[in-house]
Tab-separated table of C-alpha atoms in Angstrom:
chain	number	residue	atom	x	y	z
A	1	MET	CA	-19.389	11.873	53.374
A	2	ASP	CA	-16.247	12.878	51.825
A	3	ARG	CA	-14.355	15.202	54.532
A	4	VAL	CA	-11.322	16.104	52.607
A	5	GLY	CA	-11.031	19.898	52.501
A	6	SER	CA	-13.246	20.750	55.587
A	7	PRO	CA	-11.054	23.139	57.755
A	8	SER	CA	-11.705	21.479	61.054
A	9	VAL	CA	-10.763	17.929	59.967
A	10	THR	CA	-7.442	16.323	59.258
A	11	SER	CA	-7.953	14.001	56.239
A	12	ILE	CA	-5.446	11.270	55.224
A	13	CYS	CA	-5.699	9.229	52.240
A	14	LEU	CA	-3.680	5.690	52.520
A	15	VAL	CA	-2.878	4.667	49.063
A	16	ARG	CA	-1.248	0.998	48.103
A	17	HIS	CA	0.956	1.212	45.298
A	18	GLY	CA	0.128	-0.041	41.724
A	19	GLU	CA	0.728	-3.478	40.549
A	20	THR	CA	4.033	-4.974	40.140
A	21	ALA	CA	4.903	-8.415	38.450
A	22	TRP	CA	5.207	-10.016	41.779
A	23	ASN	CA	1.692	-8.875	42.810
A	24	SER	CA	0.635	-10.550	39.451
A	25	GLU	CA	2.159	-13.759	40.496
A	26	GLY	CA	0.836	-13.802	44.137
A	27	ARG	CA	4.467	-13.334	45.691
A	28	LEU	CA	5.234	-11.842	48.897
A	29	GLN	CA	7.447	-8.711	48.218
A	30	GLY	CA	7.970	-7.356	51.596
A	31	ARG	CA	11.426	-5.266	51.373
A	32	GLU	CA	12.188	-6.515	47.904
A	33	ASP	CA	12.272	-3.502	45.681
A	34	VAL	CA	10.202	-4.764	42.876
A	35	PRO	CA	9.230	-1.945	40.330
A	36	LEU	CA	5.640	-1.070	39.021
A	37	ASN	CA	4.518	-2.919	35.962
A	38	ASP	CA	2.555	-1.183	32.936
A	39	ARG	CA	-0.637	-1.878	34.591
A	40	GLY	CA	0.571	-0.619	37.962
A	41	ARG	CA	1.799	2.760	36.223
A	42	ASP	CA	-1.709	2.935	34.543
A	43	GLN	CA	-3.377	2.469	37.968
A	44	ALA	CA	-1.505	5.138	39.571
A	45	ARG	CA	-2.434	7.535	36.808
A	46	LYS	CA	-6.236	6.599	36.893
A	47	LEU	CA	-6.183	6.777	40.781
A	48	ALA	CA	-4.629	10.275	40.756
A	49	ASP	CA	-7.154	11.469	38.115
A	50	ALA	CA	-9.899	10.304	40.603
A	51	LEU	CA	-8.306	11.950	43.503
A	52	ALA	CA	-8.069	15.212	41.750
A	53	VAL	CA	-11.386	16.338	42.592
A	54	ASP	CA	-9.885	17.089	46.222
A	55	ARG	CA	-7.286	19.189	47.574
A	56	TRP	CA	-4.114	17.408	48.721
A	57	ASP	CA	-1.433	19.418	50.906
A	58	LEU	CA	1.112	16.831	51.204
A	59	LEU	CA	2.391	13.625	49.561
A	60	VAL	CA	4.663	11.153	51.254
A	61	SER	CA	5.735	7.734	50.389
A	62	SER	CA	7.532	4.713	51.066
A	63	PRO	CA	11.076	4.617	49.650
A	64	LEU	CA	10.667	1.231	48.093
A	65	CYS	CA	10.491	1.754	44.196
A	66	ARG	CA	6.899	0.563	43.688
A	67	ALA	CA	5.479	2.836	45.973
A	68	TRP	CA	7.716	5.584	45.192
A	69	GLU	CA	7.061	5.456	41.265
A	70	THR	CA	3.231	5.380	42.433
A	71	ALA	CA	3.856	8.689	44.415
A	72	THR	CA	5.953	10.524	42.005
A	73	ILE	CA	3.306	9.571	39.153
A	74	MET	CA	0.604	10.840	41.346
A	75	ALA	CA	2.514	13.843	42.466
A	76	ALA	CA	2.948	14.817	38.459
A	77	ARG	CA	-0.675	14.475	37.688
A	78	LEU	CA	-1.818	16.175	41.021
A	79	GLY	CA	0.349	18.975	40.490
A	80	LEU	CA	2.265	18.428	43.681
A	81	PRO	CA	6.143	18.545	44.614
A	82	GLU	CA	8.090	15.606	44.588
A	83	PRO	CA	6.866	13.160	47.400
A	84	VAL	CA	8.809	13.037	50.726
A	85	ALA	CA	10.307	9.448	51.481
A	86	ILE	CA	9.661	8.101	54.825
A	87	PRO	CA	11.433	4.745	55.753
A	88	GLU	CA	8.982	3.752	58.453
A	89	LEU	CA	6.263	3.312	55.576
A	90	MET	CA	8.164	0.479	54.034
A	91	GLU	CA	6.504	-2.835	53.638
A	92	ARG	CA	6.535	-5.458	56.154
A	93	ASP	CA	9.765	-7.525	56.139
A	94	TYR	CA	8.567	-11.171	55.447
A	95	GLY	CA	11.612	-12.645	56.534
A	96	ALA	CA	12.287	-16.118	55.027
A	97	ALA	CA	9.067	-16.061	53.218
A	98	SER	CA	10.155	-12.891	51.161
A	99	GLY	CA	9.786	-13.763	47.398
A	100	LEU	CA	7.693	-16.893	47.921
A	101	THR	CA	4.304	-17.218	46.506
A	102	LYS	CA	1.597	-17.210	48.960
A	103	VAL	CA	0.959	-20.973	48.366
A	104	GLU	CA	4.807	-21.766	48.622
A	105	ALA	CA	4.827	-19.800	52.063
A	106	ALA	CA	1.789	-21.790	53.203
A	107	ARG	CA	3.532	-25.028	52.491
A	108	ARG	CA	6.840	-24.232	53.802
A	109	PHE	CA	5.390	-22.456	57.120
A	110	PRO	CA	2.029	-24.089	57.526
A	111	ASP	CA	1.748	-22.428	60.878
A	112	GLY	CA	1.741	-19.126	59.269
A	113	VAL	CA	5.153	-17.930	61.139
A	114	TYR	CA	7.814	-16.860	58.624
A	115	PRO	CA	11.019	-16.754	60.572
A	116	ALA	CA	12.787	-13.157	60.828
A	117	SER	CA	9.449	-11.424	59.762
A	118	GLU	CA	7.713	-8.536	61.441
A	119	THR	CA	4.556	-8.939	63.084
A	120	ARG	CA	1.508	-6.908	62.444
A	121	ALA	CA	2.091	-5.347	65.934
A	122	ASP	CA	5.777	-4.575	64.703
A	123	VAL	CA	4.304	-2.917	61.616
A	124	ARG	CA	1.886	-0.793	63.365
A	125	GLY	CA	4.372	0.246	66.142
A	126	ARG	CA	6.700	1.694	63.522
A	127	CYS	CA	3.660	3.399	61.368
A	128	TRP	CA	1.432	4.564	63.837
A	129	PRO	CA	3.998	7.273	65.114
A	130	VAL	CA	4.388	8.418	61.246
A	131	LEU	CA	0.321	8.679	61.001
A	132	GLU	CA	0.215	10.943	64.133
A	133	ARG	CA	3.244	13.312	62.858
A	134	LEU	CA	1.595	13.623	59.591
A	135	ALA	CA	-1.614	14.470	61.333
A	136	THR	CA	-0.056	17.139	63.418
A	137	ARG	CA	1.794	18.613	60.306
A	138	SER	CA	-1.276	18.534	57.994
A	139	ALA	CA	-3.733	19.547	60.945
A	140	GLY	CA	-6.957	21.026	59.322
A	141	GLY	CA	-5.800	19.665	55.561
A	142	SER	CA	-4.888	16.661	53.785
A	143	ALA	CA	-2.297	14.305	52.948
A	144	LEU	CA	-1.824	11.334	50.382
A	145	VAL	CA	0.365	8.534	51.960
A	146	VAL	CA	1.481	6.066	49.425
A	147	THR	CA	2.558	2.905	51.013
A	148	HIS	CA	2.061	-0.995	51.105
A	149	GLY	CA	-0.885	-3.445	51.942
A	150	SER	CA	0.325	-4.655	55.130
A	151	VAL	CA	1.120	-1.151	56.431
A	152	ILE	CA	-2.267	0.109	55.398
A	153	LYS	CA	-4.121	-2.968	56.835
A	154	SER	CA	-2.232	-2.784	60.085
A	155	LEU	CA	-3.366	0.888	60.416
A	156	LEU	CA	-7.061	0.363	59.356
A	157	LEU	CA	-7.090	-2.616	61.737
A	158	ALA	CA	-5.939	-0.552	64.623
A	159	ILE	CA	-8.323	2.413	63.857
A	160	SER	CA	-11.455	0.161	63.389
A	161	ASP	CA	-10.572	-2.158	66.520
A	162	GLY	CA	-10.305	-5.036	64.179
A	163	ALA	CA	-13.564	-4.392	62.479
A	164	ILE	CA	-12.146	-4.044	59.096
A	165	PRO	CA	-11.952	-7.425	56.995
A	166	ALA	CA	-8.385	-8.825	56.802
A	167	ALA	CA	-8.714	-9.772	53.117
A	168	ASP	CA	-5.625	-8.493	50.906
A	169	LEU	CA	-5.876	-4.773	49.862
A	170	ARG	CA	-5.942	-4.168	45.891
A	171	ASN	CA	-3.226	-2.514	44.229
A	172	ALA	CA	-3.984	1.332	43.666
A	173	CYS	CA	-6.658	1.365	46.169
A	174	SER	CA	-7.349	4.321	48.295
A	175	ASN	CA	-8.200	4.291	52.191
A	176	LEU	CA	-9.501	7.533	53.498
A	177	ILE	CA	-9.481	8.307	57.222
A	178	TYR	CA	-10.054	11.418	59.060
A	179	ARG	CA	-9.990	12.898	62.726
A	180	THR	CA	-10.984	16.044	64.219
A	181	ALA	CA	-8.983	17.782	67.214
A	182	ASP	CA	-11.518	16.202	69.633
A	183	SER	CA	-11.964	12.764	67.829
A	184	PRO	CA	-10.225	9.762	66.981
A	185	TRP	CA	-9.431	8.622	63.579
A	186	GLN	CA	-12.376	7.129	61.651
A	187	ILE	CA	-12.414	5.368	58.482
A	188	ILE	CA	-14.604	6.905	55.435
A	189	HIS	CA	-13.807	4.128	52.742
A	190	HIS	CA	-11.214	1.654	52.638
A	191	ASP	CA	-10.264	-0.734	49.614
A	192	ARG	CA	-11.770	1.677	46.874
A	193	THR	CA	-10.408	1.141	43.150
A	194	VAL	CA	-11.158	3.232	40.163
């Protein structure tokens, strides 16, 4: 059941940015500022058109250019003001694995621990307060949050107590969550694309 627009419900749609060349190559982007490719721009337009059936009160974004461009494309199509950049929504820092393909990273770091990288708990720790602030600011309303796969996955795993599959999220997917004044966050859908 779609809850966007209900006056007693605060809805937030977590959107993963559109595709980049590094996404298509299977590279860990982390904090690298990789732009969208043409397919990613098209994904952003199509997702905005699909989300236009609901009312959105606020649009915020990671400042990294792949998320920011996705958000600005969506803002233009949805008739919203320029997105607000929130640095805490940046992608996970992959440290020494940044820029490597997932195959290269697995070969170089077989234990899955990348030197100087953030953990999922680190990501959740910096992003959860943003989610709570947005919920307070948008109480009874709805917000779009354009960010990155690891950020969204960390938040969804926390909300679902680990029940959401740990598979990578697709580019330009929407992940709709909501809460009421007397209930915790709940997930309506995740990893939905158009």
